[in-house]
Amino acid sequence: QVQLVESGGGLVQAGGSLRLSCAVSGSINELNAMGWYRQAPGQQRELVAIIYIGSMINYADSVKGRFTISRDSAKKWVSLQMNSLKPEDTAVYYCNARDSSMINYWGKGTRVTVSS
């Protein structure tokens, strides 16, 4: 099993920045992708950013140019740098990891609130 623990959420004003981090432990050898999802009040959970073992990265259109995902080669950390934050970025952000069997693992989430 894989355990994911997020940190770094909080309250910021529009235009500000925040950095989220995720610590990964357990059976990490088979992981082939790591990323971040978010769920805003009254909305479905959506992909924010994902990074694959070959370092290919995909971002949601709504965050392109503002957010940056990164990880370490040992697959023990994945971070999300969020700049130029908007009120619509307010959500619970979840760390995600996927293994070679296409099984997804999830953290418990960290809250991000952006005030106008």
Tab-separated table of C-alpha atoms in Angstrom:
chain	number	residue	atom	x	y	z
A	1	GLN	CA	0.000	0.000	0.000
A	2	VAL	CA	0.957	3.623	-0.527
A	3	GLN	CA	0.394	6.415	1.955
A	4	LEU	CA	0.161	10.072	0.924
A	5	VAL	CA	0.172	13.038	3.316
A	6	GLU	CA	-0.440	16.579	2.072
A	7	SER	CA	0.635	19.818	3.713
A	8	GLY	CA	0.877	23.513	2.919
A	9	GLY	CA	-2.738	24.552	2.528
A	10	GLY	CA	-4.066	27.761	3.992
A	11	LEU	CA	-5.684	31.133	3.382
A	12	VAL	CA	-4.238	33.590	0.856
A	13	GLN	CA	-5.445	36.691	-0.952
A	14	ALA	CA	-6.078	36.741	-4.685
A	15	GLY	CA	-2.823	37.151	-6.573
A	16	GLY	CA	-0.822	35.450	-3.854
A	17	SER	CA	1.151	32.207	-3.879
A	18	LEU	CA	1.103	28.939	-1.987
A	19	ARG	CA	3.157	25.739	-2.162
A	20	LEU	CA	1.644	22.332	-1.435
A	21	SER	CA	3.742	19.284	-0.598
A	22	CYS	CA	2.963	15.571	-0.452
A	23	ALA	CA	5.042	12.981	1.400
A	24	VAL	CA	4.869	9.469	-0.072
A	25	SER	CA	5.611	6.234	1.778
A	26	GLY	CA	4.948	2.512	1.440
A	27	SER	CA	5.214	0.440	-1.744
A	28	ILE	CA	6.451	3.167	-4.045
A	29	ASN	CA	8.468	1.062	-6.517
A	30	GLU	CA	5.536	0.466	-8.861
A	31	LEU	CA	4.299	4.055	-8.998
A	32	ASN	CA	4.328	5.521	-12.499
A	33	ALA	CA	2.471	8.801	-12.026
A	34	MET	CA	1.914	11.336	-9.273
A	35	GLY	CA	-0.252	14.403	-9.217
A	36	TRP	CA	-2.758	16.731	-7.636
A	37	TYR	CA	-6.532	16.906	-7.823
A	38	ARG	CA	-8.939	19.350	-6.222
A	39	GLN	CA	-12.586	19.527	-5.257
A	40	ALA	CA	-14.287	22.902	-4.874
A	41	PRO	CA	-17.545	23.366	-2.937
A	42	GLY	CA	-20.418	21.979	-4.977
A	43	GLN	CA	-18.078	20.721	-7.715
A	44	GLN	CA	-16.698	17.406	-8.913
A	45	ARG	CA	-13.132	16.391	-8.171
A	46	GLU	CA	-10.899	17.482	-11.041
A	47	LEU	CA	-7.345	16.949	-12.185
A	48	VAL	CA	-5.015	19.873	-11.504
A	49	ALA	CA	-1.643	18.503	-12.613
A	50	ILE	CA	0.055	15.143	-13.122
A	51	ILE	CA	3.671	14.143	-13.707
A	52	TYR	CA	4.738	10.781	-15.155
A	53	ILE	CA	7.940	8.794	-14.589
A	54	GLY	CA	9.273	10.049	-17.919
A	55	SER	CA	8.729	13.611	-16.631
A	56	MET	CA	5.879	14.332	-19.013
A	57	ILE	CA	3.478	16.777	-17.343
A	58	ASN	CA	-0.158	17.627	-17.915
A	59	TYR	CA	-2.011	20.608	-16.423
A	60	ALA	CA	-5.651	21.549	-16.326
A	61	ASP	CA	-6.366	24.445	-18.686
A	62	SER	CA	-7.515	26.582	-15.764
A	63	VAL	CA	-4.084	26.492	-14.080
A	64	LYS	CA	-1.675	26.511	-17.029
A	65	GLY	CA	0.941	29.209	-16.635
A	66	ARG	CA	0.182	29.654	-12.929
A	67	PHE	CA	0.861	26.271	-11.275
A	68	THR	CA	3.987	24.110	-11.421
A	69	ILE	CA	4.213	20.461	-10.364
A	70	SER	CA	7.480	18.808	-9.372
A	71	ARG	CA	8.737	15.593	-7.782
A	72	ASP	CA	11.916	13.858	-6.678
A	73	SER	CA	13.382	10.919	-8.606
A	74	ALA	CA	12.819	8.567	-5.649
A	75	LYS	CA	9.061	9.263	-5.824
A	76	LYS	CA	8.943	10.271	-2.167
A	77	TRP	CA	7.759	13.834	-2.735
A	78	VAL	CA	5.467	15.672	-5.086
A	79	SER	CA	4.829	19.411	-4.797
A	80	LEU	CA	2.572	21.994	-6.383
A	81	GLN	CA	3.671	25.618	-6.593
A	82	MET	CA	0.605	27.831	-7.056
A	83	ASN	CA	1.049	31.426	-8.199
A	84	SER	CA	-1.399	34.180	-9.157
A	85	LEU	CA	-4.109	32.470	-7.151
A	86	LYS	CA	-7.739	33.235	-7.913
A	87	PRO	CA	-10.862	32.830	-5.763
A	88	GLU	CA	-11.967	29.987	-8.054
A	89	ASP	CA	-8.863	28.048	-6.965
A	90	THR	CA	-10.489	27.605	-3.552
A	91	ALA	CA	-10.823	23.864	-2.950
A	92	VAL	CA	-9.565	20.874	-1.047
A	93	TYR	CA	-6.430	19.677	-2.823
A	94	TYR	CA	-5.627	15.949	-2.878
A	95	CYS	CA	-2.327	14.257	-3.573
A	96	ASN	CA	-2.609	11.289	-5.938
A	97	ALA	CA	-0.348	8.429	-7.007
A	98	ARG	CA	-0.939	5.662	-9.564
A	99	ASP	CA	0.797	2.304	-9.816
A	100	SER	CA	1.487	-0.020	-12.755
A	101	SER	CA	-1.865	-1.770	-12.223
A	102	MET	CA	-3.661	1.566	-12.669
A	103	ILE	CA	-4.633	1.661	-8.992
A	104	ASN	CA	-4.922	5.131	-7.520
A	105	TYR	CA	-3.905	6.163	-4.012
A	106	TRP	CA	-5.124	9.320	-2.290
A	107	GLY	CA	-4.188	11.592	0.564
A	108	LYS	CA	-6.791	13.054	2.889
A	109	GLY	CA	-6.510	16.517	1.374
A	110	THR	CA	-5.391	19.992	2.366
A	111	ARG	CA	-7.626	23.062	2.185
A	112	VAL	CA	-6.778	26.097	0.080
A	113	THR	CA	-8.877	29.254	0.415
A	114	VAL	CA	-8.300	32.287	-1.812
A	115	SER	CA	-10.026	35.500	-0.783
A	116	SER	CA	-10.907	38.329	-3.147
